[in-house]
Amino acid sequence: MAVVSWKEILLLSGLVVGCYWNSLSCGFVFDDVSAILDNKDLRPSTPIRNLFLNDFWGTPMAEERSHKSYRPLTVLTFRLNYLFSELSAASYHLLNVILHAVVCVLFLRVCRLFLDKTSSLVAALLFAVHPIHTEAVTGVVGRAELLSSIFLLAAFLAYTKSTGPDHSIVWPPIALTVVLVAAATLCKEQGITVVGVCCVYEIFVAQGFTLPMLVDTIWQVLQGKDGFPYAVLQTLLKLIVLVISTLLLVIIRVQVIQSQLPVFTRFDNPAAVSTTPTRQLTFNYLLPVNAWLLLNPSELCCDWTMGTIPLVESLVDLRNLATLVFYIFLGLLAYHSLRYRQSSAKTVIMALSLIVLPFIPASNLFFPVGFVVAERVLYVPSMGFCVLVAHGFKIISHKGQLKKISWLMIGVLLTTHTVKTFHRNWDWESEYTLFTSALKVNKNNAKLWNNVGHALENQNNYAKALRYFLQATRVQPDDIGAHMNVGRTYKNLNKSKEAEEAYLVAKSLMPQVIPGKKYATRVAPNHLNVYINLANLIRANDSRLEEADQLYRQAISMRPDFKQAYISRGELLLKMNKLTEARDAYLRALELDRTNADLWYNLAIVNIEMKDPSEALKNFNHALELNPRHKLALFNSALLMQESGEPKFWPEANRRFLTYVEEEPDDANGYFNLGMLAMDANENAAAERWMRKAIGLQAGFRSALFNLALLYSQSKREVDALPVLDELLHHHPEHIKGLILKGDILMNHKKDTRGAKACFERILRMDPTNVQGKHNLCVVYFEERDLPRAERCLEETLALAPNEEYVRRHLSIVRSKMAAMSAAGQPLSSANTEGATTEGVAASSKEEVLQSVKEGTEEAAAGGEEGRGVDAVGKEVGDEKNERKSSTESVRGVGVDQSKSLDNSQSDKRTKGKSTKDIKDIEKKRAAALKRLEEIERILSGD
């Protein structure tokens, strides 16, 4: 066997790179979205063991909706890609190109077993550039074919070394073969078929049997005329080892899928649910269709399901002639290869084994699969095809007069295939280009119209997407998914009535429940989402909440393990304030999937509504154990810790907010809450820095502006507070607490009585019953020494707040002052004349009363402003995003409003109530205010 030279390796590698370098510009399209973008098994936070418990798409094998495709080694390579480049599509495509080059080199090595040096190179070159491989190489999920092919070819090469020079059995290569077969099968199921290829090689190539010789040997043994020859016994022993190993792999594989086949619908594979003879005629017709794709790959399509290939329903259908011709040609090749012993026959039989055996699992002949035709499953069968073409080239090129023509034909073939492959790669650049190129080949596939619509939908081009979805319903009127897409698009266009009508059409197409028959075996699991989508639509109307709940319960009754129905119903029950039922719905969903971080998060939200913060924090922590970067859980758990008022929680809350802003660097709320934590901890410099960051990201951030101003005020930096308050009042001119604080600073620190008066009067224009604003205006009148007006003002204030003792005391002080001044013969309103004694007394009392203004301001800030779930002392917090929201957008089922949240309108409110620390701080401030009032009374009484 001639070895592969470095020149040949470089030639093949260079040709592969030349054909596929533009694939590095392609993104994740079609099945890549489910296998890569939506597959949690790629994330480092997911335990490695999950790769061996879940299917290729990240769905647990035990679940009924699982595709049952078990390819953990392929997913492991995706995970390695994610480790190095996360979701950078170029690195995934690059590895696919490298793997294809490796397959080409191994295939050349295999070809050298049956072909001469030139023709084997021709076979490898043709395989390297064949356009049918674009789906396997340029589509990232095609890596399953690439990896499986590497181990398949390696297993075959290992087996060819299992016979020693003296025709004895060499066991290490056989053991290696078994290991490589297992690895091939763990990459893709068809890898196990290499065992059949090894058996064909052993019998017809290594032992040199022809079919007549084999039949004659078996007949003689059965008649007892002759025993088994020693060479035959050795062959039989090797084959027994291979077959037993294969059976063990099959048994393990069946156990992995728990003896269940995946659920497919007539839309995936129409012939699979057809009656006899339509099913048999159609499946047999698919064989020449696949052969034609290898012969003439001019019209390639990414999806051949639904109506792409009409059913062959009659024996008189002319397409049956293609089936007949295919079987005649295949029979003639098999007859030639099995009857004769020359090398040509051996080459043909090995080519046929590479074509037929790896294709059997995808042929639909023995069991139905989830597709009609799939170009990527022709990756290994095309090896046999390339061997046949190269063998034909060898025969023709040895005829002198045809030698030049044969070389010309091969050159043209390689050139045209290279150009076709290169241009075909551009079709895989995006989902829009991929599916529009498919529509050029086939316009009878509703799935293609739907997928173009999805691509436009992802670009927010809903009007154009709707046209494609409607065309899908015309092409396939009974396509449930198409009507669901129409409904969702109408919803996105704010046409609720039309959306509901479309969902009702989809619902009417669902199979009716038959008592005693399992519903999920007759319908695709994602079609049940029509109930979810319809319920999500109508629950926007508060008068139809019970109707929505009925739809959720109907979906659950059809399929008790329908996790998405429990999740959505939990959202609705939360909205209906049925907290216990909502909790039970989430607990039921967690019984089905305890590894779903979003479920733990939503359960925590219910706990908060049920006034159980400790249980909420526990469930938030569960969510973060499963997904440490869960943004909503990070934010709201940190918020809960912050609201607890327990300093021991603050460091962890700070860490979680820091992690949150790493995930959401443009969200001002994260920085704002970091600032609030710093204020709680009296870390003023850090608090100022975080507040400034929040304001920089969100101009006019009300809560951040007020609390920054308050921070400056409490830090004796009143001058710095004024510009911040001016900015606050520019964006929010009706912000009462900002006006109170500004008035306080103007009066106490800027001595600007007129400015302070304007602030308090502005408050009263907005809210004439505002006690704090009214009281502070009374103090301004006292400052202006207009005692009668101050008296009237305080009387009005007392009428508004008859239980406020400090107002009553201030009124008593003013009246005492008025009596003292009257007794001394001094005017009660001293705008123009001031007595020396009065001035001194006024100054003394003024200082104390103005101090009480500040205390009143602080009390107002302490007791009257919204908090981060509690009333924070002296602080106001944002009301834009600090509501906890359930993570519906993170918990999507396949087909549920595709890439849209189920319902992001329902947000869960925060619990209210003051923490122990906050209450103590408020009481301290109130006590301080009362103490100062008493001092004022003593001063005035002495006067």
Short mmCIF file of C-alpha atoms in Angstrom, two decimals, residues 529-931:
data_model
loop_
_atom_site.label_atom_id
_atom_site.label_comp_id
_atom_site.label_asym_id
_atom_site.label_seq_id
_atom_site.Cartn_x
_atom_site.Cartn_y
_atom_site.Cartn_z
CA ASN A 529 -47.35 25.64 21.63
CA VAL A 530 -50.34 26.95 19.70
CA TYR A 531 -52.16 26.81 23.05
CA ILE A 532 -49.37 28.73 24.73
CA ASN A 533 -49.26 31.43 22.06
CA LEU A 534 -53.02 31.86 21.97
CA ALA A 535 -53.21 32.06 25.77
CA ASN A 536 -50.37 34.59 25.87
CA LEU A 537 -52.25 36.73 23.38
CA ILE A 538 -55.63 36.78 25.09
CA ARG A 539 -54.30 37.16 28.62
CA ALA A 540 -53.36 40.74 27.76
CA ASN A 541 -57.08 41.35 28.29
CA ASP A 542 -57.73 41.13 32.03
CA SER A 543 -61.29 39.98 31.41
CA ARG A 544 -60.03 36.84 29.62
CA LEU A 545 -57.54 35.54 32.15
CA GLU A 546 -59.68 32.51 33.00
CA GLU A 547 -59.95 31.69 29.29
CA ALA A 548 -56.16 31.83 28.99
CA ASP A 549 -55.80 29.58 32.01
CA GLN A 550 -58.14 27.08 30.38
CA LEU A 551 -55.87 26.91 27.34
CA TYR A 552 -52.81 26.26 29.49
CA ARG A 553 -54.66 23.50 31.33
CA GLN A 554 -55.78 22.01 28.03
CA ALA A 555 -52.17 21.80 26.84
CA ILE A 556 -51.15 20.18 30.13
CA SER A 557 -53.98 17.65 29.92
CA MET A 558 -52.78 16.64 26.46
CA ARG A 559 -49.24 16.25 27.64
CA PRO A 560 -48.58 16.20 31.39
CA ASP A 561 -44.82 16.65 30.88
CA PHE A 562 -45.27 19.85 28.84
CA LYS A 563 -42.90 22.01 30.85
CA GLN A 564 -43.55 25.20 28.92
CA ALA A 565 -47.26 25.07 29.77
CA TYR A 566 -46.48 24.99 33.49
CA ILE A 567 -44.09 27.92 33.12
CA SER A 568 -46.56 30.06 31.22
CA ARG A 569 -49.41 29.12 33.53
CA GLY A 570 -47.28 30.10 36.51
CA GLU A 571 -46.84 33.55 34.93
CA LEU A 572 -50.58 33.89 34.47
CA LEU A 573 -51.44 32.72 38.00
CA LEU A 574 -48.97 35.26 39.35
CA LYS A 575 -50.80 37.94 37.41
CA MET A 576 -54.12 36.65 38.80
CA ASN A 577 -52.60 36.81 42.31
CA LYS A 578 -53.14 33.08 42.78
CA LEU A 579 -49.78 32.72 44.42
CA THR A 580 -50.13 29.21 45.81
CA GLU A 581 -51.22 27.82 42.45
CA ALA A 582 -48.41 29.71 40.71
CA ARG A 583 -45.90 28.20 43.11
CA ASP A 584 -47.34 24.72 42.48
CA ALA A 585 -47.08 25.22 38.72
CA TYR A 586 -43.40 26.11 38.96
CA LEU A 587 -42.73 23.23 41.35
CA ARG A 588 -44.34 20.85 38.84
CA ALA A 589 -42.16 22.26 36.09
CA LEU A 590 -39.11 21.79 38.30
CA GLU A 591 -40.03 18.13 38.73
CA LEU A 592 -39.65 17.86 34.95
CA ASP A 593 -36.47 19.92 34.74
CA ARG A 594 -34.51 20.77 37.87
CA THR A 595 -31.59 22.12 35.83
CA ASN A 596 -33.53 25.07 34.45
CA ALA A 597 -32.20 28.24 36.08
CA ASP A 598 -35.12 30.31 34.83
CA LEU A 599 -37.62 28.10 36.66
CA TRP A 600 -35.81 28.59 39.96
CA TYR A 601 -35.75 32.32 39.27
CA ASN A 602 -39.49 32.49 38.59
CA LEU A 603 -40.19 30.48 41.72
CA ALA A 604 -38.18 33.05 43.68
CA ILE A 605 -40.40 35.79 42.29
CA VAL A 606 -43.45 33.94 43.59
CA ASN A 607 -41.77 33.61 46.99
CA ILE A 608 -41.29 37.38 47.09
CA GLU A 609 -44.95 37.93 46.33
CA MET A 610 -45.78 35.48 49.11
CA LYS A 611 -43.68 37.60 51.52
CA ASP A 612 -41.08 34.86 51.95
CA PRO A 613 -37.75 36.59 51.17
CA SER A 614 -35.57 33.87 52.72
CA GLU A 615 -37.07 31.21 50.45
CA ALA A 616 -36.81 33.62 47.52
CA LEU A 617 -33.12 34.14 48.18
CA LYS A 618 -32.62 30.38 48.41
CA ASN A 619 -34.24 29.89 45.00
CA PHE A 620 -32.30 32.78 43.48
CA ASN A 621 -29.16 31.00 44.67
CA HIS A 622 -30.35 27.76 43.02
CA ALA A 623 -30.69 29.64 39.75
CA LEU A 624 -27.19 31.09 40.08
CA GLU A 625 -25.70 27.69 40.91
CA LEU A 626 -27.02 26.46 37.57
CA ASN A 627 -26.16 29.64 35.69
CA PRO A 628 -23.75 31.95 37.54
CA ARG A 629 -24.26 34.63 34.89
CA HIS A 630 -28.07 34.63 35.07
CA LYS A 631 -28.60 38.36 34.79
CA LEU A 632 -32.05 38.67 36.31
CA ALA A 633 -31.16 36.38 39.21
CA LEU A 634 -27.98 38.34 39.87
CA PHE A 635 -29.79 41.67 39.88
CA ASN A 636 -32.83 40.72 41.90
CA SER A 637 -31.04 38.54 44.44
CA ALA A 638 -28.60 41.38 45.08
CA LEU A 639 -31.57 43.72 45.40
CA LEU A 640 -33.18 41.38 47.91
CA MET A 641 -29.99 41.24 49.96
CA GLN A 642 -29.75 45.01 49.85
CA GLU A 643 -33.35 45.40 50.99
CA SER A 644 -32.82 43.05 53.91
CA GLY A 645 -30.97 45.78 55.79
CA GLU A 646 -28.46 43.18 57.00
CA PRO A 647 -24.88 44.43 56.55
CA LYS A 648 -23.64 40.83 56.40
CA PHE A 649 -25.31 40.47 52.98
CA TRP A 650 -23.86 43.64 51.51
CA PRO A 651 -20.50 42.25 50.27
CA GLU A 652 -22.25 39.44 48.36
CA ALA A 653 -24.87 41.85 47.03
CA ASN A 654 -22.06 44.11 45.86
CA ARG A 655 -20.34 41.17 44.11
CA ARG A 656 -23.54 40.22 42.33
CA PHE A 657 -24.21 43.75 41.17
CA LEU A 658 -20.63 43.92 39.86
CA THR A 659 -21.18 40.68 37.95
CA TYR A 660 -24.45 42.05 36.64
CA VAL A 661 -22.83 45.19 35.24
CA GLU A 662 -20.22 43.00 33.56
CA GLU A 663 -23.09 41.24 31.77
CA GLU A 664 -25.08 44.45 31.21
CA PRO A 665 -22.50 47.25 31.04
CA ASP A 666 -25.02 49.70 29.56
CA ASP A 667 -27.70 49.26 32.22
CA ALA A 668 -27.67 52.27 34.50
CA ASN A 669 -29.71 50.46 37.16
CA GLY A 670 -26.82 48.16 38.01
CA TYR A 671 -24.47 51.08 38.74
CA PHE A 672 -27.22 52.93 40.62
CA ASN A 673 -27.73 50.04 43.01
CA LEU A 674 -23.98 49.75 43.52
CA GLY A 675 -24.12 53.40 44.50
CA MET A 676 -26.96 52.73 46.94
CA LEU A 677 -24.96 49.92 48.54
CA ALA A 678 -21.99 52.23 48.90
CA MET A 679 -24.20 54.85 50.56
CA ASP A 680 -25.48 52.22 52.98
CA ALA A 681 -21.88 51.40 53.85
CA ASN A 682 -20.93 55.11 54.13
CA GLU A 683 -18.47 54.74 51.26
CA ASN A 684 -19.21 58.15 49.81
CA ALA A 685 -16.49 58.27 47.16
CA ALA A 686 -17.58 54.95 45.69
CA ALA A 687 -21.24 55.96 45.92
CA GLU A 688 -20.51 59.18 44.02
CA ARG A 689 -18.58 57.28 41.34
CA TRP A 690 -21.37 54.75 40.75
CA MET A 691 -24.10 57.40 40.71
CA ARG A 692 -22.13 59.45 38.18
CA LYS A 693 -21.75 56.33 36.03
CA ALA A 694 -25.50 55.66 36.15
CA ILE A 695 -26.33 59.27 35.23
CA GLY A 696 -23.82 59.16 32.39
CA LEU A 697 -25.57 56.12 30.91
CA GLN A 698 -29.09 57.41 31.48
CA ALA A 699 -29.53 61.14 31.25
CA GLY A 700 -32.18 62.38 33.64
CA PHE A 701 -32.02 59.24 35.81
CA ARG A 702 -34.34 60.61 38.52
CA SER A 703 -33.35 58.38 41.40
CA ALA A 704 -29.62 58.61 40.75
CA LEU A 705 -29.75 62.42 40.51
CA PHE A 706 -31.72 62.82 43.74
CA ASN A 707 -29.59 60.43 45.75
CA LEU A 708 -26.37 61.97 44.46
CA ALA A 709 -27.65 65.39 45.55
CA LEU A 710 -28.64 63.94 48.91
CA LEU A 711 -25.20 62.36 49.23
CA TYR A 712 -23.57 65.75 48.65
CA SER A 713 -25.93 67.37 51.14
CA GLN A 714 -25.20 64.82 53.84
CA SER A 715 -21.46 65.14 53.14
CA LYS A 716 -21.55 68.93 53.74
CA ARG A 717 -21.09 69.56 50.00
CA GLU A 718 -24.27 71.52 49.49
CA VAL A 719 -22.71 73.65 46.75
CA ASP A 720 -22.09 70.51 44.68
CA ALA A 721 -25.63 69.32 45.30
CA LEU A 722 -27.29 72.37 43.71
CA PRO A 723 -26.22 71.69 40.04
CA VAL A 724 -27.35 68.09 40.44
CA LEU A 725 -30.72 69.22 41.77
CA ASP A 726 -31.04 71.70 38.90
CA GLU A 727 -30.47 68.84 36.43
CA LEU A 728 -32.99 66.70 38.27
CA LEU A 729 -35.63 69.41 38.17
CA HIS A 730 -34.87 70.12 34.53
CA HIS A 731 -35.82 66.55 33.61
CA HIS A 732 -38.42 66.11 36.35
CA PRO A 733 -39.86 69.54 37.22
CA GLU A 734 -42.51 68.01 39.50
CA HIS A 735 -40.05 66.17 41.71
CA ILE A 736 -41.26 67.31 45.13
CA LYS A 737 -38.45 65.84 47.22
CA GLY A 738 -35.90 67.49 44.97
CA LEU A 739 -37.63 70.83 45.46
CA ILE A 740 -37.69 70.37 49.24
CA LEU A 741 -33.98 69.55 49.32
CA LYS A 742 -33.12 72.45 47.04
CA GLY A 743 -35.18 74.84 49.18
CA ASP A 744 -33.40 73.57 52.28
CA ILE A 745 -29.95 74.19 50.76
CA LEU A 746 -30.91 77.62 49.44
CA MET A 747 -32.26 78.74 52.83
CA ASN A 748 -29.72 77.19 55.19
CA HIS A 749 -26.54 77.47 53.16
CA LYS A 750 -27.01 80.01 50.37
CA LYS A 751 -29.18 82.37 52.51
CA ASP A 752 -31.39 82.70 49.43
CA THR A 753 -34.80 83.08 51.03
CA ARG A 754 -36.40 84.14 47.77
CA GLY A 755 -35.14 81.04 45.93
CA ALA A 756 -36.24 78.76 48.76
CA LYS A 757 -39.65 80.40 48.81
CA ALA A 758 -40.03 79.79 45.07
CA CYS A 759 -39.28 76.09 45.58
CA PHE A 760 -41.86 75.66 48.34
CA GLU A 761 -44.52 77.65 46.49
CA ARG A 762 -43.92 75.49 43.40
CA ILE A 763 -44.53 72.40 45.51
CA LEU A 764 -47.83 73.77 46.76
CA ARG A 765 -48.96 74.63 43.25
CA MET A 766 -48.51 70.98 42.35
CA ASP A 767 -49.81 69.59 45.65
CA PRO A 768 -51.64 72.07 47.91
CA THR A 769 -51.92 69.40 50.60
CA ASN A 770 -48.19 68.76 50.87
CA VAL A 771 -47.49 69.21 54.58
CA GLN A 772 -43.71 69.42 54.29
CA GLY A 773 -43.78 72.06 51.58
CA LYS A 774 -46.42 74.05 53.44
CA HIS A 775 -44.50 73.90 56.72
CA ASN A 776 -41.25 74.98 55.11
CA LEU A 777 -42.99 77.90 53.44
CA CYS A 778 -44.22 78.95 56.91
CA VAL A 779 -40.62 78.96 58.08
CA VAL A 780 -39.72 81.20 55.12
CA TYR A 781 -42.35 83.66 56.33
CA PHE A 782 -40.76 83.49 59.79
CA GLU A 783 -37.38 84.17 58.14
CA GLU A 784 -38.91 87.18 56.44
CA ARG A 785 -40.21 88.22 59.91
CA ASP A 786 -43.79 88.26 58.68
CA LEU A 787 -45.16 86.66 61.86
CA PRO A 788 -48.89 87.05 61.14
CA ARG A 789 -48.47 85.37 57.79
CA ALA A 790 -46.33 82.68 59.40
CA GLU A 791 -49.07 82.13 62.00
CA ARG A 792 -51.80 81.78 59.34
CA CYS A 793 -49.58 79.46 57.35
CA LEU A 794 -48.91 77.21 60.34
CA GLU A 795 -52.61 77.14 61.20
CA GLU A 796 -53.34 75.91 57.65
CA THR A 797 -50.57 73.36 57.97
CA LEU A 798 -51.97 72.10 61.25
CA ALA A 799 -55.37 71.71 59.61
CA LEU A 800 -53.73 69.50 56.99
CA ALA A 801 -51.81 67.48 59.59
CA PRO A 802 -53.55 67.79 62.96
CA ASN A 803 -51.48 64.98 64.45
CA GLU A 804 -48.09 66.47 63.63
CA GLU A 805 -46.77 67.67 67.01
CA TYR A 806 -43.88 69.64 65.55
CA VAL A 807 -46.28 71.85 63.55
CA ARG A 808 -48.33 72.51 66.67
CA ARG A 809 -45.20 73.44 68.64
CA HIS A 810 -43.92 75.76 65.91
CA LEU A 811 -47.27 77.50 65.85
CA SER A 812 -47.03 77.94 69.64
CA ILE A 813 -43.51 79.37 69.26
CA VAL A 814 -44.65 81.90 66.65
CA ARG A 815 -47.62 82.95 68.77
CA SER A 816 -45.39 83.35 71.83
CA LYS A 817 -43.04 85.45 69.77
CA MET A 818 -45.88 87.58 68.50
CA ALA A 819 -47.12 88.12 72.08
CA ALA A 820 -43.66 89.08 73.29
CA MET A 821 -43.18 91.56 70.45
CA SER A 822 -46.62 93.07 70.97
CA ALA A 823 -45.85 93.51 74.66
CA ALA A 824 -42.61 95.26 73.74
CA GLY A 825 -44.45 97.51 71.27
CA GLN A 826 -42.59 96.12 68.30
CA PRO A 827 -44.29 95.67 64.89
CA LEU A 828 -45.20 92.03 64.13
CA SER A 829 -44.12 92.41 60.53
CA SER A 830 -40.65 93.97 60.62
CA ALA A 831 -39.90 94.30 56.94
CA ASN A 832 -38.52 97.79 57.35
CA THR A 833 -37.72 98.28 61.02
CA GLU A 834 -35.71 96.05 63.27
CA GLY A 835 -35.05 96.49 66.98
CA ALA A 836 -31.74 95.45 68.36
CA THR A 837 -33.23 93.19 70.95
CA THR A 838 -35.72 91.69 68.48
CA GLU A 839 -33.02 91.11 65.94
CA GLY A 840 -30.98 89.18 68.42
CA VAL A 841 -33.88 87.07 69.52
CA ALA A 842 -35.02 86.53 65.93
CA ALA A 843 -31.58 85.49 64.90
CA SER A 844 -31.35 83.03 67.74
CA SER A 845 -34.74 81.52 67.12
CA LYS A 846 -34.23 81.60 63.35
CA GLU A 847 -31.19 79.39 63.51
CA GLU A 848 -33.10 76.79 65.45
CA VAL A 849 -36.19 76.93 63.25
CA LEU A 850 -34.14 76.71 60.05
CA GLN A 851 -32.37 73.71 61.52
CA SER A 852 -35.77 72.15 61.96
CA VAL A 853 -36.39 72.74 58.25
CA LYS A 854 -33.45 70.53 57.43
CA GLU A 855 -34.60 67.89 59.84
CA GLY A 856 -38.00 67.99 58.26
CA THR A 857 -36.40 67.60 54.85
CA GLU A 858 -34.53 64.55 55.98
CA GLU A 859 -37.66 63.09 57.50
CA ALA A 860 -39.48 63.61 54.24
CA ALA A 861 -36.76 61.90 52.32
CA ALA A 862 -36.74 59.15 54.88
CA GLY A 863 -40.40 58.42 55.01
CA GLY A 864 -41.94 59.56 51.77
CA GLU A 865 -39.90 58.34 48.81
CA GLU A 866 -40.11 55.04 47.02
CA GLY A 867 -37.43 52.55 47.94
CA ARG A 868 -35.65 49.60 46.45
CA GLY A 869 -38.43 47.42 47.65
CA VAL A 870 -38.30 49.13 51.08
CA ASP A 871 -38.43 52.77 52.18
CA ALA A 872 -34.77 53.67 52.20
CA VAL A 873 -33.64 56.33 54.64
CA GLY A 874 -32.95 59.54 52.81
CA LYS A 875 -32.69 57.77 49.49
CA GLU A 876 -34.81 57.43 46.43
CA VAL A 877 -34.42 54.62 43.98
CA GLY A 878 -35.26 53.98 40.37
CA ASP A 879 -38.66 52.90 39.32
CA GLU A 880 -37.70 52.29 35.73
CA LYS A 881 -36.26 48.79 35.96
CA ASN A 882 -35.98 47.77 39.54
CA GLU A 883 -39.16 45.77 39.30
CA ARG A 884 -38.44 42.09 39.36
CA LYS A 885 -39.51 40.41 36.16
CA SER A 886 -40.04 36.76 35.58
CA SER A 887 -37.67 35.41 32.99
CA THR A 888 -40.25 34.34 30.46
CA GLU A 889 -38.06 35.41 27.58
CA SER A 890 -35.43 32.92 28.75
CA VAL A 891 -37.81 29.98 29.00
CA ARG A 892 -38.88 29.27 25.44
CA GLY A 893 -40.17 26.15 23.92
CA VAL A 894 -39.44 25.31 20.30
CA GLY A 895 -42.09 27.01 18.23
CA VAL A 896 -43.30 29.34 20.95
CA ASP A 897 -43.27 32.74 19.20
CA GLN A 898 -39.79 31.71 17.89
CA SER A 899 -37.08 34.05 19.27
CA LYS A 900 -39.76 36.16 21.03
CA SER A 901 -40.66 36.17 24.67
CA LEU A 902 -43.84 34.33 25.57
CA ASP A 903 -45.12 37.41 27.44
CA ASN A 904 -42.87 40.11 28.78
CA SER A 905 -45.69 42.31 29.91
CA GLN A 906 -46.19 40.61 33.25
CA SER A 907 -43.76 41.93 35.80
CA ASP A 908 -43.75 41.06 39.41
CA LYS A 909 -43.90 43.79 41.97
CA ARG A 910 -41.45 44.22 44.78
CA THR A 911 -42.28 43.56 48.37
CA LYS A 912 -42.67 46.67 50.46
CA GLY A 913 -41.78 47.43 54.03
CA LYS A 914 -39.10 49.04 56.07
CA SER A 915 -36.16 47.10 57.36
CA THR A 916 -35.28 47.24 61.07
CA LYS A 917 -32.25 49.39 60.32
CA ASP A 918 -34.29 51.85 58.27
CA ILE A 919 -36.91 52.20 61.03
CA LYS A 920 -34.23 52.85 63.65
CA ASP A 921 -32.61 55.52 61.45
CA ILE A 922 -35.94 57.24 60.93
CA GLU A 923 -36.68 57.22 64.67
CA LYS A 924 -33.27 58.68 65.41
CA LYS A 925 -33.92 61.55 63.01
CA ARG A 926 -37.37 62.16 64.44
CA ALA A 927 -35.93 62.21 67.99
CA ALA A 928 -33.25 64.66 66.92
CA ALA A 929 -35.87 66.93 65.36
CA LEU A 930 -38.00 66.88 68.52
CA LYS A 931 -34.95 67.64 70.65
#
